Amino acid sequence: MEVIQVRSIEEIGQVALREVLAVVKRNSRAVLGLATGSSPIGLYHAMIKDHQKNKTSYANIRTINLDEYVGIESSHSQSYRTFMNEHLFNHIDINPKNIHLPVGNGDDLRLECERYERVLQENNVDLQILGIGSNGHIAFNEPGTSFHSRTHVVTLDERTRQDNARFFNHLDEVPKYAITMGIESILRAKQIVLIAMGKNKAKAVAHMIGGSVSTDCPASVLQLHPNVVVIADEEALSELKVKPSILIDGVKLFKCNG
Ligand code: GLP
């Protein structure tokens, strides 16, 4: 696991963009696994600017998102479909046919999970972008989720609902359920870039990097993946026990075991 400490959301965007461009330039038909939440916004902003300036094309890129709320329409202002449209898809040349998100408002969620798992089997993710919940969740895989899980419906933790209430008018409006890629599905990605910002992530980040691999902190499973880059700010890394090993242009690089 490689940990890169950056100073701002812009720097997060730049460092994460480098990883995305390396994949997209190597293979114009690559599969990007995408995430929602505030953490990847700097990256999406950097991708849009780069697309406008340098004409990087996403015409044949396929995208697969991690999760979606259950019980709200895809067109709802806080659905993850709307988030992705507003923060990325509406601003790049991606083909809508190549965009995949779970559908959280259908009649049969079990069938939807099976359909999404097939999408994942047919599109091997080259680079997966992840955030991390303050309770250590990845996607919507809450503490206690099996590391062998595939796409499934989850009951959201009260802490997750409270964290995400800032995007809704009231806590009561935050959905109680979601469809999420499972942990096994996430680990199949060839490379993973996890972005973390802010003090409220510090405990989860410290456990993910230096704690025991345990379902108590789902993100700790990333210690078992061979190609993970964590891009985080100083606050998110403030509880980390290891010291940086390299310092380049003010950017700290931590090399960790696992
Ligand atoms: C949500 C998403 C996760 C995301 C997490 C952190 O619960 N399902 O994929 O990583 O929130 O969000 P943020 O980046 O806004 O802190």
PDB file of C-alpha atoms and ligand atoms in Angstrom:
ATOM      1  CA  MET A   1       0.000   0.000   0.000  1.00  0.00           C
ATOM      2  CA  GLU A   2       1.336   3.399  -0.932  1.00  0.00           C
ATOM      3  CA  VAL A   3       0.089   6.473   0.949  1.00  0.00           C
ATOM      4  CA  ILE A   4       0.458   9.936  -0.534  1.00  0.00           C
ATOM      5  CA  GLN A   5      -0.156  12.920   1.720  1.00  0.00           C
ATOM      6  CA  VAL A   6      -1.352  16.016  -0.085  1.00  0.00           C
ATOM      7  CA  ARG A   7      -2.248  19.528   1.051  1.00  0.00           C
ATOM      8  CA  SER A   8      -5.521  20.384  -0.649  1.00  0.00           C
ATOM      9  CA  ILE A   9      -8.473  19.044  -2.605  1.00  0.00           C
ATOM     10  CA  GLU A  10      -6.820  20.422  -5.769  1.00  0.00           C
ATOM     11  CA  GLU A  11      -3.680  18.413  -5.038  1.00  0.00           C
ATOM     12  CA  ILE A  12      -5.804  15.313  -4.388  1.00  0.00           C
ATOM     13  CA  GLY A  13      -7.367  15.892  -7.797  1.00  0.00           C
ATOM     14  CA  GLN A  14      -4.000  16.244  -9.520  1.00  0.00           C
ATOM     15  CA  VAL A  15      -2.422  13.166  -7.929  1.00  0.00           C
ATOM     16  CA  ALA A  16      -5.511  11.002  -8.546  1.00  0.00           C
ATOM     17  CA  LEU A  17      -5.779  12.328 -12.117  1.00  0.00           C
ATOM     18  CA  ARG A  18      -2.271  11.041 -12.832  1.00  0.00           C
ATOM     19  CA  GLU A  19      -3.417   7.518 -11.913  1.00  0.00           C
ATOM     20  CA  VAL A  20      -6.578   7.806 -14.035  1.00  0.00           C
ATOM     21  CA  LEU A  21      -4.708   9.148 -17.058  1.00  0.00           C
ATOM     22  CA  ALA A  22      -2.081   6.399 -16.858  1.00  0.00           C
ATOM     23  CA  VAL A  23      -4.887   3.832 -17.205  1.00  0.00           C
ATOM     24  CA  VAL A  24      -6.921   5.698 -19.842  1.00  0.00           C
ATOM     25  CA  LYS A  25      -3.889   6.413 -22.035  1.00  0.00           C
ATOM     26  CA  ARG A  26      -2.741   2.802 -21.842  1.00  0.00           C
ATOM     27  CA  ASN A  27      -6.165   1.484 -22.868  1.00  0.00           C
ATOM     28  CA  SER A  28      -8.836   3.694 -24.455  1.00  0.00           C
ATOM     29  CA  ARG A  29     -11.427   0.980 -23.614  1.00  0.00           C
ATOM     30  CA  ALA A  30     -10.434   0.718 -19.933  1.00  0.00           C
ATOM     31  CA  VAL A  31     -12.995   0.172 -17.180  1.00  0.00           C
ATOM     32  CA  LEU A  32     -13.053   2.788 -14.397  1.00  0.00           C
ATOM     33  CA  GLY A  33     -14.768   1.973 -11.116  1.00  0.00           C
ATOM     34  CA  LEU A  34     -16.175   5.233  -9.770  1.00  0.00           C
ATOM     35  CA  ALA A  35     -17.291   6.510  -6.377  1.00  0.00           C
ATOM     36  CA  THR A  36     -19.549   9.261  -5.070  1.00  0.00           C
ATOM     37  CA  GLY A  37     -19.270  11.470  -1.963  1.00  0.00           C
ATOM     38  CA  SER A  38     -17.215  14.601  -1.446  1.00  0.00           C
ATOM     39  CA  SER A  39     -13.821  12.822  -1.583  1.00  0.00           C
ATOM     40  CA  PRO A  40     -13.624  12.188  -5.374  1.00  0.00           C
ATOM     41  CA  ILE A  41     -14.987  15.613  -6.381  1.00  0.00           C
ATOM     42  CA  GLY A  42     -11.462  17.090  -6.767  1.00  0.00           C
ATOM     43  CA  LEU A  43     -10.557  14.227  -9.086  1.00  0.00           C
ATOM     44  CA  TYR A  44     -13.687  14.634 -11.226  1.00  0.00           C
ATOM     45  CA  HIS A  45     -13.029  18.364 -11.447  1.00  0.00           C
ATOM     46  CA  ALA A  46      -9.441  17.653 -12.582  1.00  0.00           C
ATOM     47  CA  MET A  47     -10.687  15.094 -15.158  1.00  0.00           C
ATOM     48  CA  ILE A  48     -13.118  17.638 -16.621  1.00  0.00           C
ATOM     49  CA  LYS A  49     -10.450  20.358 -16.833  1.00  0.00           C
ATOM     50  CA  ASP A  50      -7.992  17.956 -18.432  1.00  0.00           C
ATOM     51  CA  HIS A  51     -10.660  16.779 -20.913  1.00  0.00           C
ATOM     52  CA  GLN A  52     -11.387  20.379 -21.924  1.00  0.00           C
ATOM     53  CA  LYS A  53      -7.743  21.438 -22.124  1.00  0.00           C
ATOM     54  CA  ASN A  54      -5.955  18.333 -23.370  1.00  0.00           C
ATOM     55  CA  LYS A  55      -8.866  16.583 -25.117  1.00  0.00           C
ATOM     56  CA  THR A  56      -8.420  13.340 -23.186  1.00  0.00           C
ATOM     57  CA  SER A  57     -11.256  11.226 -24.545  1.00  0.00           C
ATOM     58  CA  TYR A  58     -13.570   8.938 -22.578  1.00  0.00           C
ATOM     59  CA  ALA A  59     -15.601   7.947 -25.675  1.00  0.00           C
ATOM     60  CA  ASN A  60     -14.816   4.244 -25.311  1.00  0.00           C
ATOM     61  CA  ILE A  61     -14.158   4.156 -21.561  1.00  0.00           C
ATOM     62  CA  ARG A  62     -16.621   2.108 -19.519  1.00  0.00           C
ATOM     63  CA  THR A  63     -17.545   3.141 -15.966  1.00  0.00           C
ATOM     64  CA  ILE A  64     -19.012   1.131 -13.131  1.00  0.00           C
ATOM     65  CA  ASN A  65     -20.197   2.877  -9.985  1.00  0.00           C
ATOM     66  CA  LEU A  66     -19.965   1.407  -6.523  1.00  0.00           C
ATOM     67  CA  ASP A  67     -23.416   1.960  -5.138  1.00  0.00           C
ATOM     68  CA  GLU A  68     -26.827   3.619  -5.204  1.00  0.00           C
ATOM     69  CA  TYR A  69     -29.500   4.449  -2.642  1.00  0.00           C
ATOM     70  CA  VAL A  70     -32.615   2.301  -2.542  1.00  0.00           C
ATOM     71  CA  GLY A  71     -36.027   3.925  -2.596  1.00  0.00           C
ATOM     72  CA  ILE A  72     -35.322   7.215  -4.355  1.00  0.00           C
ATOM     73  CA  GLU A  73     -35.786   7.851  -8.077  1.00  0.00           C
ATOM     74  CA  SER A  74     -32.661   7.936 -10.281  1.00  0.00           C
ATOM     75  CA  SER A  75     -33.632  11.539 -11.079  1.00  0.00           C
ATOM     76  CA  HIS A  76     -33.719  12.530  -7.351  1.00  0.00           C
ATOM     77  CA  SER A  77     -31.283  15.375  -6.611  1.00  0.00           C
ATOM     78  CA  GLN A  78     -29.334  13.147  -4.160  1.00  0.00           C
ATOM     79  CA  SER A  79     -29.288   9.904  -6.154  1.00  0.00           C
ATOM     80  CA  TYR A  80     -25.802   8.764  -7.066  1.00  0.00           C
ATOM     81  CA  ARG A  81     -26.860   8.749 -10.746  1.00  0.00           C
ATOM     82  CA  THR A  82     -27.590  12.496 -10.468  1.00  0.00           C
ATOM     83  CA  PHE A  83     -24.325  13.069  -8.572  1.00  0.00           C
ATOM     84  CA  MET A  84     -22.302  11.385 -11.312  1.00  0.00           C
ATOM     85  CA  ASN A  85     -24.114  13.251 -14.091  1.00  0.00           C
ATOM     86  CA  GLU A  86     -23.554  16.598 -12.414  1.00  0.00           C
ATOM     87  CA  HIS A  87     -19.983  16.075 -11.242  1.00  0.00           C
ATOM     88  CA  LEU A  88     -18.553  14.185 -14.224  1.00  0.00           C
ATOM     89  CA  PHE A  89     -20.608  12.545 -16.963  1.00  0.00           C
ATOM     90  CA  ASN A  90     -22.335  15.706 -18.277  1.00  0.00           C
ATOM     91  CA  HIS A  91     -18.928  17.317 -18.817  1.00  0.00           C
ATOM     92  CA  ILE A  92     -16.925  14.636 -20.658  1.00  0.00           C
ATOM     93  CA  ASP A  93     -17.443  12.741 -23.921  1.00  0.00           C
ATOM     94  CA  ILE A  94     -18.459   9.444 -22.326  1.00  0.00           C
ATOM     95  CA  ASN A  95     -20.998   7.308 -24.195  1.00  0.00           C
ATOM     96  CA  PRO A  96     -24.100   6.938 -21.939  1.00  0.00           C
ATOM     97  CA  LYS A  97     -24.266   3.271 -22.985  1.00  0.00           C
ATOM     98  CA  ASN A  98     -20.923   2.710 -21.255  1.00  0.00           C
ATOM     99  CA  ILE A  99     -22.100   4.067 -17.881  1.00  0.00           C
ATOM    100  CA  HIS A 100     -23.185   1.546 -15.240  1.00  0.00           C
ATOM    101  CA  LEU A 101     -24.806   2.235 -11.867  1.00  0.00           C
ATOM    102  CA  PRO A 102     -27.055  -0.006  -9.798  1.00  0.00           C
ATOM    103  CA  VAL A 103     -30.746   0.894 -10.075  1.00  0.00           C
ATOM    104  CA  GLY A 104     -32.136   1.352  -6.576  1.00  0.00           C
ATOM    105  CA  ASN A 105     -35.823   1.973  -7.253  1.00  0.00           C
ATOM    106  CA  GLY A 106     -36.873  -1.147  -9.173  1.00  0.00           C
ATOM    107  CA  ASP A 107     -39.365  -3.824  -8.081  1.00  0.00           C
ATOM    108  CA  ASP A 108     -36.912  -6.670  -7.634  1.00  0.00           C
ATOM    109  CA  LEU A 109     -33.682  -5.675  -5.893  1.00  0.00           C
ATOM    110  CA  ARG A 110     -32.397  -9.263  -5.793  1.00  0.00           C
ATOM    111  CA  LEU A 111     -32.542  -9.447  -9.594  1.00  0.00           C
ATOM    112  CA  GLU A 112     -30.891  -6.049  -9.809  1.00  0.00           C
ATOM    113  CA  CYS A 113     -27.989  -7.283  -7.640  1.00  0.00           C
ATOM    114  CA  GLU A 114     -27.588 -10.317  -9.935  1.00  0.00           C
ATOM    115  CA  ARG A 115     -27.699  -8.096 -13.030  1.00  0.00           C
ATOM    116  CA  TYR A 116     -25.063  -5.778 -11.580  1.00  0.00           C
ATOM    117  CA  GLU A 117     -22.790  -8.636 -10.602  1.00  0.00           C
ATOM    118  CA  ARG A 118     -22.985  -9.839 -14.253  1.00  0.00           C
ATOM    119  CA  VAL A 119     -21.990  -6.338 -15.414  1.00  0.00           C
ATOM    120  CA  LEU A 120     -18.978  -6.597 -13.118  1.00  0.00           C
ATOM    121  CA  GLN A 121     -18.048 -10.054 -14.379  1.00  0.00           C
ATOM    122  CA  GLU A 122     -18.182  -8.790 -17.982  1.00  0.00           C
ATOM    123  CA  ASN A 123     -16.199  -5.610 -17.275  1.00  0.00           C
ATOM    124  CA  ASN A 124     -13.081  -6.229 -15.257  1.00  0.00           C
ATOM    125  CA  VAL A 125     -12.313  -2.969 -13.428  1.00  0.00           C
ATOM    126  CA  ASP A 126      -8.858  -1.583 -14.269  1.00  0.00           C
ATOM    127  CA  LEU A 127      -8.877   1.237 -11.727  1.00  0.00           C
ATOM    128  CA  GLN A 128     -11.284   1.539  -8.813  1.00  0.00           C
ATOM    129  CA  ILE A 129     -11.741   4.911  -7.100  1.00  0.00           C
ATOM    130  CA  LEU A 130     -12.848   4.626  -3.463  1.00  0.00           C
ATOM    131  CA  GLY A 131     -13.718   6.904  -0.568  1.00  0.00           C
ATOM    132  CA  ILE A 132     -13.942   5.729   3.031  1.00  0.00           C
ATOM    133  CA  GLY A 133     -16.725   6.190   5.569  1.00  0.00           C
ATOM    134  CA  SER A 134     -15.952   7.512   9.054  1.00  0.00           C
ATOM    135  CA  ASN A 135     -16.809   3.984  10.277  1.00  0.00           C
ATOM    136  CA  GLY A 136     -14.349   2.425   7.797  1.00  0.00           C
ATOM    137  CA  HIS A 137     -16.916   1.441   5.182  1.00  0.00           C
ATOM    138  CA  ILE A 138     -15.998   1.179   1.509  1.00  0.00           C
ATOM    139  CA  ALA A 139     -18.805   1.726  -0.987  1.00  0.00           C
ATOM    140  CA  PHE A 140     -21.734   0.910   1.345  1.00  0.00           C
ATOM    141  CA  ASN A 141     -20.094  -2.164   2.878  1.00  0.00           C
ATOM    142  CA  GLU A 142     -20.651  -1.380   6.530  1.00  0.00           C
ATOM    143  CA  PRO A 143     -18.636  -2.875   9.445  1.00  0.00           C
ATOM    144  CA  GLY A 144     -19.384  -6.582   9.761  1.00  0.00           C
ATOM    145  CA  THR A 145     -19.783  -7.176   6.010  1.00  0.00           C
ATOM    146  CA  SER A 146     -18.145 -10.381   4.773  1.00  0.00           C
ATOM    147  CA  PHE A 147     -14.972  -9.947   2.727  1.00  0.00           C
ATOM    148  CA  HIS A 148     -16.546 -12.487   0.314  1.00  0.00           C
ATOM    149  CA  SER A 149     -19.609 -10.343  -0.360  1.00  0.00           C
ATOM    150  CA  ARG A 150     -20.782  -9.559  -3.880  1.00  0.00           C
ATOM    151  CA  THR A 151     -23.338  -6.953  -4.977  1.00  0.00           C
ATOM    152  CA  HIS A 152     -26.034  -6.855  -2.295  1.00  0.00           C
ATOM    153  CA  VAL A 153     -28.655  -4.730  -0.555  1.00  0.00           C
ATOM    154  CA  VAL A 154     -27.544  -3.191   2.744  1.00  0.00           C
ATOM    155  CA  THR A 155     -29.202  -1.526   5.692  1.00  0.00           C
ATOM    156  CA  LEU A 156     -27.227   1.666   6.220  1.00  0.00           C
ATOM    157  CA  ASP A 157     -25.527   2.268   9.582  1.00  0.00           C
ATOM    158  CA  GLU A 158     -27.052   5.105  11.617  1.00  0.00           C
ATOM    159  CA  ARG A 159     -23.605   6.769  11.537  1.00  0.00           C
ATOM    160  CA  THR A 160     -23.521   6.596   7.725  1.00  0.00           C
ATOM    161  CA  ARG A 161     -27.019   8.091   7.514  1.00  0.00           C
ATOM    162  CA  GLN A 162     -25.981  10.895   9.871  1.00  0.00           C
ATOM    163  CA  ASP A 163     -22.770  11.534   7.872  1.00  0.00           C
ATOM    164  CA  ASN A 164     -24.762  11.720   4.641  1.00  0.00           C
ATOM    165  CA  ALA A 165     -27.623  13.795   6.120  1.00  0.00           C
ATOM    166  CA  ARG A 166     -25.680  16.939   5.158  1.00  0.00           C
ATOM    167  CA  PHE A 167     -26.783  16.349   1.556  1.00  0.00           C
ATOM    168  CA  PHE A 168     -30.500  16.101   2.458  1.00  0.00           C
ATOM    169  CA  ASN A 169     -32.923  18.557   4.085  1.00  0.00           C
ATOM    170  CA  HIS A 170     -33.441  16.298   7.091  1.00  0.00           C
ATOM    171  CA  LEU A 171     -32.094  13.017   8.515  1.00  0.00           C
ATOM    172  CA  ASP A 172     -35.528  11.427   7.912  1.00  0.00           C
ATOM    173  CA  GLU A 173     -35.039  11.917   4.152  1.00  0.00           C
ATOM    174  CA  VAL A 174     -31.781   9.911   4.055  1.00  0.00           C
ATOM    175  CA  PRO A 175     -32.553   6.470   2.606  1.00  0.00           C
ATOM    176  CA  LYS A 176     -32.251   3.516   4.986  1.00  0.00           C
ATOM    177  CA  TYR A 177     -31.087   1.029   2.349  1.00  0.00           C
ATOM    178  CA  ALA A 178     -28.691   0.916  -0.590  1.00  0.00           C
ATOM    179  CA  ILE A 179     -27.373  -1.451  -3.254  1.00  0.00           C
ATOM    180  CA  THR A 180     -23.625  -1.809  -3.115  1.00  0.00           C
ATOM    181  CA  MET A 181     -20.847  -3.674  -4.853  1.00  0.00           C
ATOM    182  CA  GLY A 182     -19.535  -6.263  -2.410  1.00  0.00           C
ATOM    183  CA  ILE A 183     -16.029  -6.361  -0.975  1.00  0.00           C
ATOM    184  CA  GLU A 184     -15.015  -9.333  -3.120  1.00  0.00           C
ATOM    185  CA  SER A 185     -16.282  -7.446  -6.174  1.00  0.00           C
ATOM    186  CA  ILE A 186     -14.203  -4.385  -5.228  1.00  0.00           C
ATOM    187  CA  LEU A 187     -11.039  -6.417  -4.615  1.00  0.00           C
ATOM    188  CA  ARG A 188     -11.177  -7.801  -8.178  1.00  0.00           C
ATOM    189  CA  ALA A 189     -10.086  -4.370  -9.511  1.00  0.00           C
ATOM    190  CA  LYS A 190      -6.520  -4.385 -10.830  1.00  0.00           C
ATOM    191  CA  GLN A 191      -5.676  -1.123  -9.073  1.00  0.00           C
ATOM    192  CA  ILE A 192      -7.401   0.813  -6.283  1.00  0.00           C
ATOM    193  CA  VAL A 193      -7.055   4.513  -5.463  1.00  0.00           C
ATOM    194  CA  LEU A 194      -8.653   5.507  -2.158  1.00  0.00           C
ATOM    195  CA  ILE A 195      -9.178   9.181  -1.371  1.00  0.00           C
ATOM    196  CA  ALA A 196      -9.673  10.453   2.196  1.00  0.00           C
ATOM    197  CA  MET A 197     -10.031  13.974   3.549  1.00  0.00           C
ATOM    198  CA  GLY A 198     -10.669  15.452   6.965  1.00  0.00           C
ATOM    199  CA  LYS A 199     -10.330  14.723  10.651  1.00  0.00           C
ATOM    200  CA  ASN A 200     -13.473  12.585  10.865  1.00  0.00           C
ATOM    201  CA  LYS A 201     -11.753   9.981   8.650  1.00  0.00           C
ATOM    202  CA  ALA A 202      -8.537   9.822  10.761  1.00  0.00           C
ATOM    203  CA  LYS A 203      -9.464   6.818  12.924  1.00  0.00           C
ATOM    204  CA  ALA A 204     -10.792   4.794   9.999  1.00  0.00           C
ATOM    205  CA  VAL A 205      -7.737   5.639   7.868  1.00  0.00           C
ATOM    206  CA  ALA A 206      -5.325   4.662  10.676  1.00  0.00           C
ATOM    207  CA  HIS A 207      -7.090   1.309  11.063  1.00  0.00           C
ATOM    208  CA  MET A 208      -7.208   0.753   7.288  1.00  0.00           C
ATOM    209  CA  ILE A 209      -3.436   1.264   6.949  1.00  0.00           C
ATOM    210  CA  GLY A 210      -1.961   0.088  10.224  1.00  0.00           C
ATOM    211  CA  GLY A 211      -4.673  -1.860  12.073  1.00  0.00           C
ATOM    212  CA  SER A 212      -5.644  -5.511  11.965  1.00  0.00           C
ATOM    213  CA  VAL A 213      -7.417  -6.812   8.858  1.00  0.00           C
ATOM    214  CA  SER A 214     -10.905  -7.210  10.228  1.00  0.00           C
ATOM    215  CA  THR A 215     -14.527  -6.802   9.152  1.00  0.00           C
ATOM    216  CA  ASP A 216     -14.797  -4.222  11.986  1.00  0.00           C
ATOM    217  CA  CYS A 217     -13.087  -1.860   9.525  1.00  0.00           C
ATOM    218  CA  PRO A 218     -14.032  -3.015   6.001  1.00  0.00           C
ATOM    219  CA  ALA A 219     -11.340  -0.780   4.428  1.00  0.00           C
ATOM    220  CA  SER A 220      -8.621  -2.764   6.268  1.00  0.00           C
ATOM    221  CA  VAL A 221      -9.135  -5.527   3.662  1.00  0.00           C
ATOM    222  CA  LEU A 222      -7.243  -3.272   1.237  1.00  0.00           C
ATOM    223  CA  GLN A 223      -4.030  -4.335   3.015  1.00  0.00           C
ATOM    224  CA  LEU A 224      -4.506  -7.643   1.165  1.00  0.00           C
ATOM    225  CA  HIS A 225      -4.721  -6.055  -2.303  1.00  0.00           C
ATOM    226  CA  PRO A 226      -1.419  -5.832  -4.235  1.00  0.00           C
ATOM    227  CA  ASN A 227      -1.958  -2.418  -5.839  1.00  0.00           C
ATOM    228  CA  VAL A 228      -3.501   0.258  -3.603  1.00  0.00           C
ATOM    229  CA  VAL A 229      -2.679   3.968  -3.513  1.00  0.00           C
ATOM    230  CA  VAL A 230      -4.167   6.067  -0.694  1.00  0.00           C
ATOM    231  CA  ILE A 231      -4.312   9.804  -1.376  1.00  0.00           C
ATOM    232  CA  ALA A 232      -5.132  11.750   1.767  1.00  0.00           C
ATOM    233  CA  ASP A 233      -4.745  15.087   3.479  1.00  0.00           C
ATOM    234  CA  GLU A 234      -2.868  15.721   6.740  1.00  0.00           C
ATOM    235  CA  GLU A 235      -6.019  15.586   8.880  1.00  0.00           C
ATOM    236  CA  ALA A 236      -7.095  12.222   7.506  1.00  0.00           C
ATOM    237  CA  LEU A 237      -3.590  10.865   8.207  1.00  0.00           C
ATOM    238  CA  SER A 238      -3.295  12.480  11.662  1.00  0.00           C
ATOM    239  CA  GLU A 239      -3.795   9.237  13.630  1.00  0.00           C
ATOM    240  CA  LEU A 240      -1.318   7.237  11.546  1.00  0.00           C
ATOM    241  CA  LYS A 241       1.617   5.827  13.522  1.00  0.00           C
ATOM    242  CA  VAL A 242       4.078   5.362  10.625  1.00  0.00           C
ATOM    243  CA  LYS A 243       6.324   8.207   9.503  1.00  0.00           C
ATOM    244  CA  PRO A 244       6.684   9.358   5.902  1.00  0.00           C
ATOM    245  CA  SER A 245       9.643   7.840   4.092  1.00  0.00           C
ATOM    246  CA  ILE A 246       9.994  10.156   1.104  1.00  0.00           C
ATOM    247  CA  LEU A 247       9.270  13.850   0.667  1.00  0.00           C
ATOM    248  CA  ILE A 248       8.997  15.214  -2.872  1.00  0.00           C
ATOM    249  CA  ASP A 249       7.893  18.809  -3.501  1.00  0.00           C
ATOM    250  CA  GLY A 250       6.180  18.880  -0.127  1.00  0.00           C
ATOM    251  CA  VAL A 251       4.215  15.728  -0.946  1.00  0.00           C
ATOM    252  CA  LYS A 252       4.803  12.976   1.595  1.00  0.00           C
ATOM    253  CA  LEU A 253       4.945   9.391   0.467  1.00  0.00           C
ATOM    254  CA  PHE A 254       4.494   6.633   3.047  1.00  0.00           C
ATOM    255  CA  LYS A 255       5.386   3.073   2.126  1.00  0.00           C
ATOM    256  CA  CYS A 256       3.481   0.558   4.205  1.00  0.00           C
ATOM    257  CA  ASN A 257       3.588  -3.189   4.484  1.00  0.00           C
ATOM    258  CA  GLY A 258       0.621  -5.116   3.237  1.00  0.00           C
TER     259      GLY A 258
HETATM  260  C1  GLP B   1     -20.842   7.292   1.065  1.00  0.00           C
HETATM  261  C2  GLP B   1     -20.487   6.424  -0.140  1.00  0.00           C
HETATM  262  C3  GLP B   1     -19.069   5.951  -0.087  1.00  0.00           C
HETATM  263  C4  GLP B   1     -18.151   7.107   0.258  1.00  0.00           C
HETATM  264  C5  GLP B   1     -18.481   7.628   1.622  1.00  0.00           C
HETATM  265  C6  GLP B   1     -17.606   8.797   2.055  1.00  0.00           C
HETATM  266  O1  GLP B   1     -21.415   6.629   2.125  1.00  0.00           O
HETATM  267  N1  GLP B   1     -21.336   5.304  -0.307  1.00  0.00           N
HETATM  268  O2  GLP B   1     -18.724   5.376  -1.330  1.00  0.00           O
HETATM  269  O3  GLP B   1     -16.828   6.682   0.222  1.00  0.00           O
HETATM  270  O4  GLP B   1     -19.821   8.056   1.631  1.00  0.00           O
HETATM  271  O5  GLP B   1     -18.134   9.989   1.574  1.00  0.00           O
HETATM  272  P1  GLP B   1     -17.395  11.381   1.612  1.00  0.00           P
HETATM  273  O6  GLP B   1     -16.333  11.307   0.591  1.00  0.00           O
HETATM  274  O7  GLP B   1     -18.472  12.385   1.255  1.00  0.00           O
HETATM  275  O8  GLP B   1     -16.897  11.561   2.986  1.00  0.00           O
END
